[in-house]
Amino acid sequence: MTLSSKTYIFRSREQADFALKHMADLRIGFGVDATTPLSFVTSKWELWGDGRNVVSSIQRRILIAQLLSLQSDIPATAGSVDVISSFVQRISGTVELANALNCIEEFDASNCAVLRLIQDYLKALHNFNLIEPAEAASIMSAMSIPVSVEIESQFDLPVAVERFFHIERAMVETLQSNTYVSETKFLFATPTGSSAIFSSLVELIDAVILDGCEDILIFAKNPKVLFEQITPFVRNLKASVTLETSALLSDTQFGRALLAVRAIQENDGMALEHAVDFAYSKWSGIASIQASKLDTNFRSNRLTDIEYIEQVLCSTSCSYEIFTDLIKGKLLNDEAIEKLQSVIQAASGIRQVDKTAEIAALRQYCEILEQLHSLTGNISDAASLLGNASVSIRNVVQIDDGSPISLVIRDMQAMNAAASNSFDAVIVADASEDAIDLSSKDNCLAALEMQLGFPPRLSASDEAKYSFVTALLAAKSHFACIIPKRNADGKAAYPSFVVEDLLSQLTGKPVDVNQVYDAILAIDPSNIVFGEDDFVLSVGKCLQKPHNIIKMEQPQRGHLRTFNLIDFLKTENSAITQMPILSPSAIEKYVHCPYSWFIDCRIAPSGIDEGFGALEMGTFVHEVMAEFYARGKEAGYARAELMDNCDGLLDEVFEQVLSRQFQRCLGRRFVPLGVAETIEVKRLQSQLHFFVNLLKDLPQAYIPEALEMSIDADERLVYAGAILNGRIDRVDVDENGNFVIFDYKGSIAGHALGNCEQGLDSSYLIPQKTQALIYAQAYKKTYPDLKCAAALYLSYRAQKVSDLMAGAYDPSLYNADKYASKSSRVCNMADVLDNVETSIKTQIENLVAGDISISPDSKNICEHCSFVGCEGVH
């Protein structure tokens, strides 16, 4: 570097500041400046320009976002704002753009829309007394401005700025032999997998400190995570560690909270989901347990509307109203900003480094609002401008002020900004091809750039080469790379091509991917290799040795080792024994797989969302049918389906029962929302009409005697050693004292009784469906003078007469041959009911004894079990 009265141009502010400090240390900095290209253009424009101000990136995005909202040819999204902002910044101030704007109609429709928007944008800049830095550079290029500059870095700048500095496009080539200092010591670590990267990093830090390095720069894929991991290790060194990174504003909790509140305000159809997201945000000021209750409150009620959501959030969150002001574009006073900052500072479960980022995000957004008001005066939605706006994060942990050792952690993307010879050692924490960014810098306007005659942007591979060389040159004495052999997914990882280039220079011969590890051993025989099988080494040296070991028994699914199951069931307590209170459906489930019963009925996992499915529909149908027959009976008809106005009565009852669903408190209700669910309700109504018409053909001698008959535990009706608790859908009785149990179902596939001619031995097979049989036996015990004729399931979705019923019946008492093609004909229903109860009694004894073994007796049981991945799948 030849020093004289001139300005040295660097790629980054860090490089420029380091150069100034270096020149000051050498006492040769008088009359010399160092800066970045755009800063240089801005400063010269302020001196030699026409009075317009150079537009900032935020101002550019605001104006483009506003113009996008005023047209319909280009989607008005944050992505469109990003792409067009980048495009405008690069091509402004060029002859090529000026020529294109003079003949816009010659382009195709999509490019024509883009160029028109750029034309409007340039007019808006002029109206607000603003100018693009590239256009300022272009104007100054035509002026005889006395400047003396020397380019000290390589760039990918706006075209007009490149021309202003006379920068050649062939900026980055392959690594040359002089790209590193010959005295640089190279170290490598090749851990077997990603989990051993940290251990390798710790060893490399130890190695460079042992060699006398004090200032250490580390580039990492995830700097925030590494910062948290390395802090305990740094405490042992009594050193300091600094995190320098950035995050997209939209990726912060603040950005997500903003977007959630905006979605609530817009009522986009998912307000409930966004309300829950906001409640769980650290910015809401709502404790986690309270947020969980809000989640349940909102989602358990299908009728939750936007007014209720906002009312609840306003009353429970100390910040929701402030966020709504932010969404409306209101400038916050100091008190509101301080209140928001206090919310995030007091939040638990969030790391201090993340709190720093969140507060930076708040400040960045307030700056966006200020720019909005200065440019447009009235834009109500600033959240749409989040896009790729980023916030800087800097966090320092100073363990010992007297320690000379200092670690700085940065993003991999910051490698191209490091100043030469600024750190004793530089470590690239992951130099695999997965970590080195090679994503294309081109976007959907790249073709238009080429059509206008602009040179292509710097390729991703060239940018990666330059960044790697810049990181290497930042090291005064030591440069280290970690190259894992597997990635986090366990797949093979390979060294990046920049590592191959470096090794080729160091060895003096070409090195390909198959020769990398041999070359590393030749350069650094102490190459550190960590295996993931050594847990202690993999998690790092900061792991404390265990002081005590408690050996736990191997858990065994399907077995209660400690608890007495009967103590956790509803029971009738007596001096002699505890008898469980069970419903017929619970008995049926236990009989066919105890573990499935334990999961579904005792653990009872269930979603918190109020449903609109088979369960809710079935409950609704039961209520409709019960009221339909009750109303028919009031009108003097024992069987309502035989009324002249049967269809009219059914419609009336259906609509009344449906309307009551909306007035009920939370529970199992049938509440249709939206067009699709309304159509489903209409279809159900039509099906019930068909179902009722099929019922007209049932044996005339039997009439409904009981509807939704409740069996309470207080009645102490004992069945197979358990007290029954449930509800019988319908009981029909004839004048001879014969009764039929009906259970309404949507589908009755597999509901036939099966082989009923077996005796009372241990091999008796309990039917798959036992609810109707259990209810029949219960009714028989309640009314011992009556005789069971059938226990049947009625399908309200039946499409034909022969599919109306399933179950078991005695044809001599109730001839259901016409309706129950897949049912079982039995000679004596009483024997069947006794046989089933006797067999189930053994199972109930097992339940009382605590048996919850995994023993499904059919494929159907496993198909409807809540436990996924069970090793006992049939």
PDB file of C-alpha atoms in Angstrom, residues 706-872:
ATOM      1  CA  ALA A 706     -87.088 -45.868  25.948  1.00  0.00           C
ATOM      2  CA  LEU A 707     -85.012 -43.197  24.206  1.00  0.00           C
ATOM      3  CA  GLU A 708     -81.505 -42.203  25.383  1.00  0.00           C
ATOM      4  CA  MET A 709     -82.087 -44.220  28.551  1.00  0.00           C
ATOM      5  CA  SER A 710     -79.462 -43.316  31.126  1.00  0.00           C
ATOM      6  CA  ILE A 711     -77.751 -45.930  33.305  1.00  0.00           C
ATOM      7  CA  ASP A 712     -76.118 -44.117  36.215  1.00  0.00           C
ATOM      8  CA  ALA A 713     -73.465 -45.546  38.501  1.00  0.00           C
ATOM      9  CA  ASP A 714     -75.727 -44.693  41.452  1.00  0.00           C
ATOM     10  CA  GLU A 715     -78.115 -47.405  40.268  1.00  0.00           C
ATOM     11  CA  ARG A 716     -75.328 -49.938  40.944  1.00  0.00           C
ATOM     12  CA  LEU A 717     -76.136 -52.098  37.948  1.00  0.00           C
ATOM     13  CA  VAL A 718     -73.380 -54.745  38.057  1.00  0.00           C
ATOM     14  CA  TYR A 719     -72.140 -56.333  34.853  1.00  0.00           C
ATOM     15  CA  ALA A 720     -69.256 -58.852  34.789  1.00  0.00           C
ATOM     16  CA  GLY A 721     -67.807 -57.468  37.999  1.00  0.00           C
ATOM     17  CA  ALA A 722     -68.087 -53.797  37.036  1.00  0.00           C
ATOM     18  CA  ILE A 723     -70.699 -51.141  37.680  1.00  0.00           C
ATOM     19  CA  LEU A 724     -72.190 -49.923  34.430  1.00  0.00           C
ATOM     20  CA  ASN A 725     -72.400 -46.283  33.449  1.00  0.00           C
ATOM     21  CA  GLY A 726     -73.805 -45.318  30.052  1.00  0.00           C
ATOM     22  CA  ARG A 727     -76.812 -44.525  27.889  1.00  0.00           C
ATOM     23  CA  ILE A 728     -78.990 -46.841  25.766  1.00  0.00           C
ATOM     24  CA  ASP A 729     -79.930 -45.147  22.490  1.00  0.00           C
ATOM     25  CA  ARG A 730     -83.276 -46.861  22.026  1.00  0.00           C
ATOM     26  CA  VAL A 731     -85.310 -49.806  23.347  1.00  0.00           C
ATOM     27  CA  ASP A 732     -88.296 -51.182  21.380  1.00  0.00           C
ATOM     28  CA  VAL A 733     -90.773 -53.493  23.183  1.00  0.00           C
ATOM     29  CA  ASP A 734     -93.709 -55.582  21.951  1.00  0.00           C
ATOM     30  CA  GLU A 735     -96.887 -56.500  23.835  1.00  0.00           C
ATOM     31  CA  ASN A 736     -95.473 -59.945  24.745  1.00  0.00           C
ATOM     32  CA  GLY A 737     -92.626 -58.469  26.772  1.00  0.00           C
ATOM     33  CA  ASN A 738     -89.898 -58.951  24.152  1.00  0.00           C
ATOM     34  CA  PHE A 739     -87.432 -56.102  23.724  1.00  0.00           C
ATOM     35  CA  VAL A 740     -84.876 -55.012  21.138  1.00  0.00           C
ATOM     36  CA  ILE A 741     -81.828 -52.868  21.912  1.00  0.00           C
ATOM     37  CA  PHE A 742     -80.889 -50.390  19.167  1.00  0.00           C
ATOM     38  CA  ASP A 743     -77.574 -48.516  19.047  1.00  0.00           C
ATOM     39  CA  TYR A 744     -77.255 -45.800  16.374  1.00  0.00           C
ATOM     40  CA  LYS A 745     -74.045 -45.891  14.333  1.00  0.00           C
ATOM     41  CA  GLY A 746     -72.755 -44.217  11.215  1.00  0.00           C
ATOM     42  CA  SER A 747     -71.056 -47.380  10.004  1.00  0.00           C
ATOM     43  CA  ILE A 748     -71.917 -50.926  11.072  1.00  0.00           C
ATOM     44  CA  ALA A 749     -69.207 -52.815   9.186  1.00  0.00           C
ATOM     45  CA  GLY A 750     -67.967 -55.689  11.363  1.00  0.00           C
ATOM     46  CA  HIS A 751     -70.751 -55.341  13.908  1.00  0.00           C
ATOM     47  CA  ALA A 752     -72.212 -58.844  13.402  1.00  0.00           C
ATOM     48  CA  LEU A 753     -72.022 -61.065  16.448  1.00  0.00           C
ATOM     49  CA  GLY A 754     -70.087 -63.935  14.890  1.00  0.00           C
ATOM     50  CA  ASN A 755     -70.215 -67.525  16.114  1.00  0.00           C
ATOM     51  CA  CYS A 756     -72.773 -67.596  18.924  1.00  0.00           C
ATOM     52  CA  GLU A 757     -73.247 -71.330  19.271  1.00  0.00           C
ATOM     53  CA  GLN A 758     -70.187 -71.819  21.497  1.00  0.00           C
ATOM     54  CA  GLY A 759     -70.558 -73.044  25.024  1.00  0.00           C
ATOM     55  CA  LEU A 760     -69.442 -71.514  28.288  1.00  0.00           C
ATOM     56  CA  ASP A 761     -65.859 -72.700  28.119  1.00  0.00           C
ATOM     57  CA  SER A 762     -62.580 -70.781  28.161  1.00  0.00           C
ATOM     58  CA  SER A 763     -62.389 -70.793  24.376  1.00  0.00           C
ATOM     59  CA  TYR A 764     -65.529 -68.692  23.963  1.00  0.00           C
ATOM     60  CA  LEU A 765     -64.667 -65.858  21.575  1.00  0.00           C
ATOM     61  CA  ILE A 766     -65.921 -62.480  22.705  1.00  0.00           C
ATOM     62  CA  PRO A 767     -67.463 -60.616  19.745  1.00  0.00           C
ATOM     63  CA  GLN A 768     -65.637 -57.567  18.365  1.00  0.00           C
ATOM     64  CA  LYS A 769     -68.647 -55.358  19.120  1.00  0.00           C
ATOM     65  CA  THR A 770     -70.189 -55.846  22.542  1.00  0.00           C
ATOM     66  CA  GLN A 771     -71.869 -52.539  23.450  1.00  0.00           C
ATOM     67  CA  ALA A 772     -75.361 -53.549  22.304  1.00  0.00           C
ATOM     68  CA  LEU A 773     -74.988 -56.946  24.005  1.00  0.00           C
ATOM     69  CA  ILE A 774     -73.902 -55.324  27.271  1.00  0.00           C
ATOM     70  CA  TYR A 775     -76.812 -52.865  27.138  1.00  0.00           C
ATOM     71  CA  ALA A 776     -79.197 -55.733  26.395  1.00  0.00           C
ATOM     72  CA  GLN A 777     -78.021 -57.656  29.454  1.00  0.00           C
ATOM     73  CA  ALA A 778     -78.244 -54.487  31.558  1.00  0.00           C
ATOM     74  CA  TYR A 779     -81.842 -53.871  30.425  1.00  0.00           C
ATOM     75  CA  LYS A 780     -82.686 -57.495  31.094  1.00  0.00           C
ATOM     76  CA  LYS A 781     -81.315 -57.172  34.638  1.00  0.00           C
ATOM     77  CA  THR A 782     -83.322 -53.981  35.154  1.00  0.00           C
ATOM     78  CA  TYR A 783     -86.519 -55.586  33.819  1.00  0.00           C
ATOM     79  CA  PRO A 784     -86.150 -59.332  34.494  1.00  0.00           C
ATOM     80  CA  ASP A 785     -89.674 -60.089  33.294  1.00  0.00           C
ATOM     81  CA  LEU A 786     -88.807 -58.980  29.767  1.00  0.00           C
ATOM     82  CA  LYS A 787     -87.086 -61.150  27.176  1.00  0.00           C
ATOM     83  CA  CYS A 788     -84.333 -60.000  24.806  1.00  0.00           C
ATOM     84  CA  ALA A 789     -85.220 -60.510  21.134  1.00  0.00           C
ATOM     85  CA  ALA A 790     -82.274 -58.695  19.554  1.00  0.00           C
ATOM     86  CA  ALA A 791     -79.259 -56.469  20.153  1.00  0.00           C
ATOM     87  CA  LEU A 792     -78.730 -54.468  16.971  1.00  0.00           C
ATOM     88  CA  TYR A 793     -76.837 -51.524  15.565  1.00  0.00           C
ATOM     89  CA  LEU A 794     -78.775 -49.177  13.255  1.00  0.00           C
ATOM     90  CA  SER A 795     -76.809 -47.402  10.527  1.00  0.00           C
ATOM     91  CA  TYR A 796     -78.170 -43.937   9.778  1.00  0.00           C
ATOM     92  CA  ARG A 797     -75.947 -43.935   6.684  1.00  0.00           C
ATOM     93  CA  ALA A 798     -77.472 -47.119   5.230  1.00  0.00           C
ATOM     94  CA  GLN A 799     -77.978 -46.982   1.473  1.00  0.00           C
ATOM     95  CA  LYS A 800     -80.314 -49.973   1.243  1.00  0.00           C
ATOM     96  CA  VAL A 801     -82.686 -51.992   3.422  1.00  0.00           C
ATOM     97  CA  SER A 802     -80.375 -55.013   3.750  1.00  0.00           C
ATOM     98  CA  ASP A 803     -77.614 -52.826   5.252  1.00  0.00           C
ATOM     99  CA  LEU A 804     -79.808 -51.149   7.851  1.00  0.00           C
ATOM    100  CA  MET A 805     -78.815 -53.338  10.813  1.00  0.00           C
ATOM    101  CA  ALA A 806     -76.040 -55.506  12.210  1.00  0.00           C
ATOM    102  CA  GLY A 807     -75.724 -57.489  15.421  1.00  0.00           C
ATOM    103  CA  ALA A 808     -77.617 -60.517  16.748  1.00  0.00           C
ATOM    104  CA  TYR A 809     -81.298 -61.433  16.790  1.00  0.00           C
ATOM    105  CA  ASP A 810     -83.620 -64.321  17.534  1.00  0.00           C
ATOM    106  CA  PRO A 811     -85.683 -64.728  14.320  1.00  0.00           C
ATOM    107  CA  SER A 812     -88.477 -66.396  16.258  1.00  0.00           C
ATOM    108  CA  LEU A 813     -89.000 -63.193  18.251  1.00  0.00           C
ATOM    109  CA  TYR A 814     -87.727 -60.486  15.921  1.00  0.00           C
ATOM    110  CA  ASN A 815     -87.337 -61.344  12.264  1.00  0.00           C
ATOM    111  CA  ALA A 816     -84.607 -59.019  10.952  1.00  0.00           C
ATOM    112  CA  ASP A 817     -83.551 -61.129   7.952  1.00  0.00           C
ATOM    113  CA  LYS A 818     -84.638 -58.396   5.557  1.00  0.00           C
ATOM    114  CA  TYR A 819     -82.659 -55.644   7.280  1.00  0.00           C
ATOM    115  CA  ALA A 820     -79.594 -57.387   8.671  1.00  0.00           C
ATOM    116  CA  SER A 821     -77.907 -59.348   5.917  1.00  0.00           C
ATOM    117  CA  LYS A 822     -74.630 -59.418   7.843  1.00  0.00           C
ATOM    118  CA  SER A 823     -76.033 -60.181  11.277  1.00  0.00           C
ATOM    119  CA  SER A 824     -76.119 -63.323  13.371  1.00  0.00           C
ATOM    120  CA  ARG A 825     -79.281 -65.385  13.867  1.00  0.00           C
ATOM    121  CA  VAL A 826     -79.352 -66.997  17.313  1.00  0.00           C
ATOM    122  CA  CYS A 827     -81.763 -69.419  18.974  1.00  0.00           C
ATOM    123  CA  ASN A 828     -81.604 -68.003  22.474  1.00  0.00           C
ATOM    124  CA  MET A 829     -80.455 -64.438  23.086  1.00  0.00           C
ATOM    125  CA  ALA A 830     -80.429 -64.969  26.872  1.00  0.00           C
ATOM    126  CA  ASP A 831     -77.727 -67.642  26.552  1.00  0.00           C
ATOM    127  CA  VAL A 832     -75.675 -65.373  24.288  1.00  0.00           C
ATOM    128  CA  LEU A 833     -75.877 -62.501  26.730  1.00  0.00           C
ATOM    129  CA  ASP A 834     -74.893 -64.734  29.654  1.00  0.00           C
ATOM    130  CA  ASN A 835     -72.004 -66.280  27.696  1.00  0.00           C
ATOM    131  CA  VAL A 836     -70.633 -62.873  26.768  1.00  0.00           C
ATOM    132  CA  GLU A 837     -70.889 -61.586  30.336  1.00  0.00           C
ATOM    133  CA  THR A 838     -69.189 -64.683  31.743  1.00  0.00           C
ATOM    134  CA  SER A 839     -66.290 -64.293  29.306  1.00  0.00           C
ATOM    135  CA  ILE A 840     -65.958 -60.572  29.962  1.00  0.00           C
ATOM    136  CA  LYS A 841     -65.946 -61.151  33.715  1.00  0.00           C
ATOM    137  CA  THR A 842     -62.517 -62.757  33.468  1.00  0.00           C
ATOM    138  CA  GLN A 843     -61.253 -59.720  31.608  1.00  0.00           C
ATOM    139  CA  ILE A 844     -62.646 -57.337  34.238  1.00  0.00           C
ATOM    140  CA  GLU A 845     -60.841 -59.341  36.934  1.00  0.00           C
ATOM    141  CA  ASN A 846     -57.617 -58.826  34.985  1.00  0.00           C
ATOM    142  CA  LEU A 847     -58.324 -55.086  34.810  1.00  0.00           C
ATOM    143  CA  VAL A 848     -58.861 -54.874  38.571  1.00  0.00           C
ATOM    144  CA  ALA A 849     -55.576 -56.750  39.011  1.00  0.00           C
ATOM    145  CA  GLY A 850     -53.804 -54.085  36.937  1.00  0.00           C
ATOM    146  CA  ASP A 851     -53.289 -55.939  33.657  1.00  0.00           C
ATOM    147  CA  ILE A 852     -52.624 -53.476  30.823  1.00  0.00           C
ATOM    148  CA  SER A 853     -50.713 -55.841  28.564  1.00  0.00           C
ATOM    149  CA  ILE A 854     -50.287 -55.209  24.853  1.00  0.00           C
ATOM    150  CA  SER A 855     -52.479 -57.957  23.435  1.00  0.00           C
ATOM    151  CA  PRO A 856     -54.668 -56.826  20.522  1.00  0.00           C
ATOM    152  CA  ASP A 857     -56.914 -59.620  19.274  1.00  0.00           C
ATOM    153  CA  SER A 858     -57.601 -58.150  15.838  1.00  0.00           C
ATOM    154  CA  LYS A 859     -56.281 -55.789  13.219  1.00  0.00           C
ATOM    155  CA  ASN A 860     -59.219 -53.409  13.732  1.00  0.00           C
ATOM    156  CA  ILE A 861     -58.205 -52.719  17.322  1.00  0.00           C
ATOM    157  CA  CYS A 862     -54.757 -51.515  16.226  1.00  0.00           C
ATOM    158  CA  GLU A 863     -56.148 -49.419  13.377  1.00  0.00           C
ATOM    159  CA  HIS A 864     -58.198 -47.308  15.810  1.00  0.00           C
ATOM    160  CA  CYS A 865     -55.678 -47.158  18.657  1.00  0.00           C
ATOM    161  CA  SER A 866     -54.199 -43.777  19.630  1.00  0.00           C
ATOM    162  CA  PHE A 867     -50.753 -45.263  20.289  1.00  0.00           C
ATOM    163  CA  VAL A 868     -48.606 -45.125  17.160  1.00  0.00           C
ATOM    164  CA  GLY A 869     -45.571 -47.370  16.842  1.00  0.00           C
ATOM    165  CA  CYS A 870     -46.746 -50.046  19.249  1.00  0.00           C
ATOM    166  CA  GLU A 871     -44.683 -53.223  19.022  1.00  0.00           C
ATOM    167  CA  GLY A 872     -47.823 -55.289  19.501  1.00  0.00           C
TER     168      GLY A 872
END
